[in-house]
mmCIF file of C-alpha atoms in Angstrom:
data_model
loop_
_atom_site.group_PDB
_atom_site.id
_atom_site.type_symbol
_atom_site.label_atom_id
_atom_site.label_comp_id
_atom_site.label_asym_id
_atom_site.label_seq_id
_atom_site.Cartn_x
_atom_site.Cartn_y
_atom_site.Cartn_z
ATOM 1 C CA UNK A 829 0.000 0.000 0.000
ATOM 2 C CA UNK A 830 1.666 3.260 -1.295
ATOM 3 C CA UNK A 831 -0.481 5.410 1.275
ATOM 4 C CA UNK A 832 -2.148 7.246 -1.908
ATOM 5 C CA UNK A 833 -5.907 6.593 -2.411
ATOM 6 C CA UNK A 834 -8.084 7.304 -5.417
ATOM 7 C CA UNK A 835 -11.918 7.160 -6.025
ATOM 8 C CA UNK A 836 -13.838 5.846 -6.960
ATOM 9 C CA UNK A 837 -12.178 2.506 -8.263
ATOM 10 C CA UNK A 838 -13.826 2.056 -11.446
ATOM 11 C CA UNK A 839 -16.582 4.351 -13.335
ATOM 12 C CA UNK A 840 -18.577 3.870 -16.472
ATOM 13 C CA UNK A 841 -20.345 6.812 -18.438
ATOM 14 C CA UNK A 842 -21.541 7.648 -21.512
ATOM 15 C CA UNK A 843 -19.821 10.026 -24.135
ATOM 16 C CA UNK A 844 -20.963 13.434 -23.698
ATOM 17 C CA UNK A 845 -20.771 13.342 -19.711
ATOM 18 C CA UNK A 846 -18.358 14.709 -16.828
ATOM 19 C CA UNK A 847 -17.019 12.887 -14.535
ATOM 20 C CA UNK A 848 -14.566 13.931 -11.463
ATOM 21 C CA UNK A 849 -11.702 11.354 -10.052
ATOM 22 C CA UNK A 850 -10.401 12.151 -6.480
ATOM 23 C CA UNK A 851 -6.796 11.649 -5.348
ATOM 24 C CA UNK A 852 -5.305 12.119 -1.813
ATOM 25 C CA UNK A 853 -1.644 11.928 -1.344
ATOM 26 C CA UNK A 854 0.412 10.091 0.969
ATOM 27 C CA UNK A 855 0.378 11.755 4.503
ATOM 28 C CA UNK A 856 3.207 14.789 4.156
ATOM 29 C CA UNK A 857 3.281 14.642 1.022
ATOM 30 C CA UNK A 858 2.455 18.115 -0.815
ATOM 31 C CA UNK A 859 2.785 17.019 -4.626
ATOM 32 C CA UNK A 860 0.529 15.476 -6.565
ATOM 33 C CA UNK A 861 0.985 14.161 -9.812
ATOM 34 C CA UNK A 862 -1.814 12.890 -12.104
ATOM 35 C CA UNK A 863 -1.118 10.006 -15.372
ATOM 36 C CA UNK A 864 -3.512 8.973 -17.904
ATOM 37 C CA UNK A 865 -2.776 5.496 -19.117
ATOM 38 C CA UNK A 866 -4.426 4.231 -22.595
ATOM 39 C CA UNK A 867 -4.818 0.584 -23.328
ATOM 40 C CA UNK A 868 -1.234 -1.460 -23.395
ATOM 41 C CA UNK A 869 0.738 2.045 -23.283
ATOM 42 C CA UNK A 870 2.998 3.947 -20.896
ATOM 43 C CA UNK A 871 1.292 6.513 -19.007
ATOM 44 C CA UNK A 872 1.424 10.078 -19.657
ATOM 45 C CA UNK A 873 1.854 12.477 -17.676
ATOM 46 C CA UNK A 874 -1.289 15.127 -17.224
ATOM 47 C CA UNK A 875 -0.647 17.739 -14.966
ATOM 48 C CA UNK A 876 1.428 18.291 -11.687
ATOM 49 C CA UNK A 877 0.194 20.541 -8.391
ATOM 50 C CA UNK A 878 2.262 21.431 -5.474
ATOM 51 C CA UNK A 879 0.846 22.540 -2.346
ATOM 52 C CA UNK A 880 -2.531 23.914 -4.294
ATOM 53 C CA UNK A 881 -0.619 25.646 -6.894
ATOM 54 C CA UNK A 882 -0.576 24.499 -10.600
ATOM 55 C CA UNK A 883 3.711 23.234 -11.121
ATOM 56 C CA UNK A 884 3.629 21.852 -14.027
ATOM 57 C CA UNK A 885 1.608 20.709 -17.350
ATOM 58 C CA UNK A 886 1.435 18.228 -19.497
ATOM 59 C CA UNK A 887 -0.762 16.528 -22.271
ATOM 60 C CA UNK A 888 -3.703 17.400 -21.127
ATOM 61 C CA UNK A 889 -6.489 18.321 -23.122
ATOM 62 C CA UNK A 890 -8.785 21.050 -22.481
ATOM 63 C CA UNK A 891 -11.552 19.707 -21.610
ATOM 64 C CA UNK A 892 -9.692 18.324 -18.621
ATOM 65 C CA UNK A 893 -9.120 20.512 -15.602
ATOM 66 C CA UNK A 894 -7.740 19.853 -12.200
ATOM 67 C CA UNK A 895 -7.034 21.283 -8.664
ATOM 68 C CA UNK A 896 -5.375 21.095 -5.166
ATOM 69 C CA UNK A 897 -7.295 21.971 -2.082
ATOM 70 C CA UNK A 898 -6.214 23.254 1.068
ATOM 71 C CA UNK A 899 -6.450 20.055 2.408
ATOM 72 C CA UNK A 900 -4.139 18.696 -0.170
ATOM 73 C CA UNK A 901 -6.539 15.868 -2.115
ATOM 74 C CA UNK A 902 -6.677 17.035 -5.481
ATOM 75 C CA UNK A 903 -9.230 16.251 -8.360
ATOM 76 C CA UNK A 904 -9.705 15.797 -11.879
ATOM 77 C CA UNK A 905 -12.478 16.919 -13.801
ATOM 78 C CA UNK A 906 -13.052 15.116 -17.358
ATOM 79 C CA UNK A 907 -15.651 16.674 -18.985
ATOM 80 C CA UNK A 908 -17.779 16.272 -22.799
ATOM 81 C CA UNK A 909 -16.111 12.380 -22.678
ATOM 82 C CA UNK A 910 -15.129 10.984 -26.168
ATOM 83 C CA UNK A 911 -14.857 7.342 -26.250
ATOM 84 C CA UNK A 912 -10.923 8.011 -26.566
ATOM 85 C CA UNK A 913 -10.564 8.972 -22.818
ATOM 86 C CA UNK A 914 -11.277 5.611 -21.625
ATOM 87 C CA UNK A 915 -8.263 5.039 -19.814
ATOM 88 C CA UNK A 916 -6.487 4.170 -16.372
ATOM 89 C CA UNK A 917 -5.712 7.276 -14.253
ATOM 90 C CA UNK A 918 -3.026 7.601 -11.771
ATOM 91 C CA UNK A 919 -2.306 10.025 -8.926
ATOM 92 C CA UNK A 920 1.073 9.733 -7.553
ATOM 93 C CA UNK A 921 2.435 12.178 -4.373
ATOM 94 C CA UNK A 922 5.909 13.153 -3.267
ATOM 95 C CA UNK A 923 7.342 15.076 -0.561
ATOM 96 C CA UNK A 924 9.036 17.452 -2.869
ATOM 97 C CA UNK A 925 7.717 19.451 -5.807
ATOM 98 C CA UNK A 926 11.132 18.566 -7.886
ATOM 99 C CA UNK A 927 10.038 15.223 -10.076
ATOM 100 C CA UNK A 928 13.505 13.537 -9.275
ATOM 101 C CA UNK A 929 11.866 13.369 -5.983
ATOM 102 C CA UNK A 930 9.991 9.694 -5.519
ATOM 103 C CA UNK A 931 6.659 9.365 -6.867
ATOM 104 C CA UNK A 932 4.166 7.035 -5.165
ATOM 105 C CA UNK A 933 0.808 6.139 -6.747
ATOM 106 C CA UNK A 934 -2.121 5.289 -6.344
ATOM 107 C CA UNK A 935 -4.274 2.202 -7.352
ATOM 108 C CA UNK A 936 -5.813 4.269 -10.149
ATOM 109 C CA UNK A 937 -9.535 5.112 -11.512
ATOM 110 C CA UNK A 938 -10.429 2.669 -14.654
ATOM 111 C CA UNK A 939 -12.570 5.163 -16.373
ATOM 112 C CA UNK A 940 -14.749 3.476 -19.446
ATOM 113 C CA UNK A 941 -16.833 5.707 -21.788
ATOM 114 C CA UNK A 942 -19.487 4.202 -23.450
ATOM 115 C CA UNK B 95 13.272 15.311 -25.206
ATOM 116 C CA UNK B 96 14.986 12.160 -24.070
ATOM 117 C CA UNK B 97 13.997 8.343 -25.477
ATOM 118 C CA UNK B 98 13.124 5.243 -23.336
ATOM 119 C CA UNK B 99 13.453 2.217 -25.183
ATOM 120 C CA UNK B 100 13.145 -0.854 -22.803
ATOM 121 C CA UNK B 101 13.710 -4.425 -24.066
ATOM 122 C CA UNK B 102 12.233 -7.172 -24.808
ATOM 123 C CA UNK B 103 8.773 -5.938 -25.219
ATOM 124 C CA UNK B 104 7.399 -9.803 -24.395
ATOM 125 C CA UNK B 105 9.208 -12.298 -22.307
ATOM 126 C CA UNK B 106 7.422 -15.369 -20.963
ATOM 127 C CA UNK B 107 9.716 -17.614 -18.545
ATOM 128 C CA UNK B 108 9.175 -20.786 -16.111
ATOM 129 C CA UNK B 109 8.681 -20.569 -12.748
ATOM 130 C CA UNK B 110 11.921 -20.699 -10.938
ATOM 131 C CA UNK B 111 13.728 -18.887 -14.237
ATOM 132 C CA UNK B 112 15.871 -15.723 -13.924
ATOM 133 C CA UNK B 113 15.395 -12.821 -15.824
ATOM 134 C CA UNK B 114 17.150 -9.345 -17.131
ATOM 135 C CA UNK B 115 15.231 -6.600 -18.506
ATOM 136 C CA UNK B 116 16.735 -3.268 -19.974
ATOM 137 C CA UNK B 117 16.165 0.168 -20.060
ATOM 138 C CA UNK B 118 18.041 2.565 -22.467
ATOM 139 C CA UNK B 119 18.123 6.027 -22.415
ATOM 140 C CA UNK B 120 19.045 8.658 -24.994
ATOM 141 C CA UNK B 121 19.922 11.404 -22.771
ATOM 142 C CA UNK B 122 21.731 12.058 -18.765
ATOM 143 C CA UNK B 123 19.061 11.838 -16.351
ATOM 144 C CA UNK B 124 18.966 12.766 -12.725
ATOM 145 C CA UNK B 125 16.149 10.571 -12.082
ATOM 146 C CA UNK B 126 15.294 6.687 -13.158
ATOM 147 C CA UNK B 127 13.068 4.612 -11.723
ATOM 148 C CA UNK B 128 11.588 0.825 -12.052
ATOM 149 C CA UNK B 129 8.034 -0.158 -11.488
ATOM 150 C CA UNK B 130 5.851 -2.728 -11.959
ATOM 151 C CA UNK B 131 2.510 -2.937 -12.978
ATOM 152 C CA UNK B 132 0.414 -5.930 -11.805
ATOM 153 C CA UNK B 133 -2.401 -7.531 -13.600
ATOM 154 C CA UNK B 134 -4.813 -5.457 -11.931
ATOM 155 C CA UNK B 135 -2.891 -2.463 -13.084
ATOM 156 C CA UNK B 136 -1.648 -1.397 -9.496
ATOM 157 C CA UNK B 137 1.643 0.126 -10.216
ATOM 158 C CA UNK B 138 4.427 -0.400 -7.834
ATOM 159 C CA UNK B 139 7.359 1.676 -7.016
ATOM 160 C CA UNK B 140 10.579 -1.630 -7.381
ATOM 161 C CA UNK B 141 13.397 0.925 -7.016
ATOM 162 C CA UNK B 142 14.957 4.861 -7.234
ATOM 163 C CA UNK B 143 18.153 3.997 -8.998
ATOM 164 C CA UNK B 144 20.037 7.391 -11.226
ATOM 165 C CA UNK B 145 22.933 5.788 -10.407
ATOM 166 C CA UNK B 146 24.511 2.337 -8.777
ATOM 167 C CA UNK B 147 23.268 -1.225 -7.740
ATOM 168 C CA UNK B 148 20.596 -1.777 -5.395
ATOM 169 C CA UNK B 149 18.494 -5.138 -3.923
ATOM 170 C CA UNK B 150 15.702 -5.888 -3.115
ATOM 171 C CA UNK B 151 15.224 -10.054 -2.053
ATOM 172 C CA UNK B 152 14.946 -11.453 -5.829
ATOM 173 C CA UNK B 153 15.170 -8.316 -7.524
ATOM 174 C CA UNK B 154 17.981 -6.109 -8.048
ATOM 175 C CA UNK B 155 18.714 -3.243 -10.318
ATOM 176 C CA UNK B 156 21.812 -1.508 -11.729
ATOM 177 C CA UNK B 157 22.190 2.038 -13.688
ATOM 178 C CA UNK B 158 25.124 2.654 -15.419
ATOM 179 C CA UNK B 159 24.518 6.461 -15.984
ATOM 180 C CA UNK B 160 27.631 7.206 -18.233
ATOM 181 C CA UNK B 161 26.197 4.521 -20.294
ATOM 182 C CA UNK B 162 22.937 5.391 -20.459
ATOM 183 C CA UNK B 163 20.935 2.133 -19.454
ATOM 184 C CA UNK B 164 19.765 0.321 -16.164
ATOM 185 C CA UNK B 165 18.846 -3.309 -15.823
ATOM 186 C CA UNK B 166 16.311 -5.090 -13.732
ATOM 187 C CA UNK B 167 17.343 -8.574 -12.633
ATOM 188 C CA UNK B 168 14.416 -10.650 -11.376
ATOM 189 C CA UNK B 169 16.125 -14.079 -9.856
ATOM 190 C CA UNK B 170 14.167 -17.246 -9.246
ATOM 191 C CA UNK B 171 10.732 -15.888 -10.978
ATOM 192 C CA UNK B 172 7.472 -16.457 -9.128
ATOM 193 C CA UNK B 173 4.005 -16.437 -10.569
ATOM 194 C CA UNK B 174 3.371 -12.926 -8.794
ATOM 195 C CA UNK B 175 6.142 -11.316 -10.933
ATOM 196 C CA UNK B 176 3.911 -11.405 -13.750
ATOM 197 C CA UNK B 177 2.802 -7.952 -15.217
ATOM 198 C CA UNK B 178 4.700 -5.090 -17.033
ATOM 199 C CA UNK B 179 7.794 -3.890 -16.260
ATOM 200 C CA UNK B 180 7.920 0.220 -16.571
ATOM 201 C CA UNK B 181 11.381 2.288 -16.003
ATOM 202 C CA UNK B 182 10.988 5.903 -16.304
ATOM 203 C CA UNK B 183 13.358 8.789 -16.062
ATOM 204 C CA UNK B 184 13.636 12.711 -15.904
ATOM 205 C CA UNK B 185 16.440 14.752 -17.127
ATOM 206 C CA UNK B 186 16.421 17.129 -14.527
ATOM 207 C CA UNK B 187 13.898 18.533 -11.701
ATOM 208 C CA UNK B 188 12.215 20.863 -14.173
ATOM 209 C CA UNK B 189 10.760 18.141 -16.253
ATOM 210 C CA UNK B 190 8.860 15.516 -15.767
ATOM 211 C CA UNK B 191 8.917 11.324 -15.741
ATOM 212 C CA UNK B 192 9.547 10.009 -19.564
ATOM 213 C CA UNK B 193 8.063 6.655 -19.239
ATOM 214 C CA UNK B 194 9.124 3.446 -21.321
ATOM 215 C CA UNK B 195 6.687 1.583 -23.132
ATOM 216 C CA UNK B 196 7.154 -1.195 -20.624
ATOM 217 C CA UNK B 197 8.048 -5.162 -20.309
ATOM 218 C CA UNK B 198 5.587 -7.506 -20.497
ATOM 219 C CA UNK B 199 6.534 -10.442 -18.848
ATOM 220 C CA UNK B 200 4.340 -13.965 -17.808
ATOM 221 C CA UNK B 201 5.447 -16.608 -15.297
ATOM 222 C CA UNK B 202 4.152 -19.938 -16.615
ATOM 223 C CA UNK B 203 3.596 -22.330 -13.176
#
């Protein structure tokens, strides 16, 4: 157990819908790092916060959108879903903002648009 | 922006076998890492290795940075080792993890 938790486990929508995946970091930990992962690929890496602050951006699309609260659980918002974004999504935390730092993740969100 | 290449792509073994997998990189990193990805897709941190030999029980890993590659030794394969294999690396802080496109390996009982 990495100490990172993500819900819900799975989901299943339709295309057209939003959905929002939850993420909260190992205990300390101020970084969080979130991963799409298509069928039989490496992930890629979305977006990065650190300590509710916007670090550092990836491929994300637009229609994606994420945040850091006070509290340090962050969220991703995935909205007008194309079949496309069916993916795994990770969350990973580490102590430092720096990504040679250690990343930890979490069991992921199987997402499947239908 | 730097390549991962990681090799083989498939490997299927016997129980009991031992096994080396291999990450190359195209450029000096600051940061590699191996994990695995079980068939549930729970990924795994294995080992934080830019640089030298570490262990783990059955698994060790070496990076040879001025070489540009790290292995992954997995010694006396179990069933549970199954899954994909991922190294990833970073060039420096102000980028992020470059991921390979992964191992897959199966343990036959």
């Amino acid at each position: 157990d990495s100490g990172v938790t993500q819900t819900p486990k799975h989901l299943i929508t339709a295309t057209g819908q939003r959905v929002t995946l939850r993420c909260s970091p190992r205990s300390g930990d101020l970084s969080v790092y979130w991963y799409q992962q298509s069928l039989d690929q490496g992930l890629q890496f979305l977006i990065q916060y650190y300590n509710g602050e916007e670090r550092a951006k990836g491929n994300i699309l637009e229609r994606f959108s994420a945040q850091q609260f006070p509290d340090l659980h962050s969220e991703l918002n995935l909205s007008s879903l194309e079949l496309g974004d069916s993916a795994l999504y990770f969350c990973a935390s580490s102590r430092q903002p720096i990504s040679t730092d250690t990343q930890y993740f979490g069991p992921g969100t199987r997402l499947t648009v239908l | 922006g730097i390549q991962v290449e990681q090799s083989p792509p498939d490997l299927i073994l016997q129980e009991g076998a031992n096994s080396t997998l291999r990450c190359n990189f195209s450029d000096s990193v600051n940061n590699l890492q191996w994990f695995h990805q079980n068939p549930w897709g729970q990924l795994i941190n294995l080992f934080y290795i830019p640089s030298g030999t570490k262990q783990n029980g059955r698994l060790s890993a070496t990076t040879v940075a001025t070489e540009r590659y790290s292995l992954l030794y997995i010694s006396s394969s179990q069933t549970t080792d199954s899954g994909v294999y991922f190294c990833a690396v970073v060039r420096d802080s102000n980028y992020q993890l470059i991921w390979g496109a992964g191992t897959k390996l199966i343990i036959k009982p």
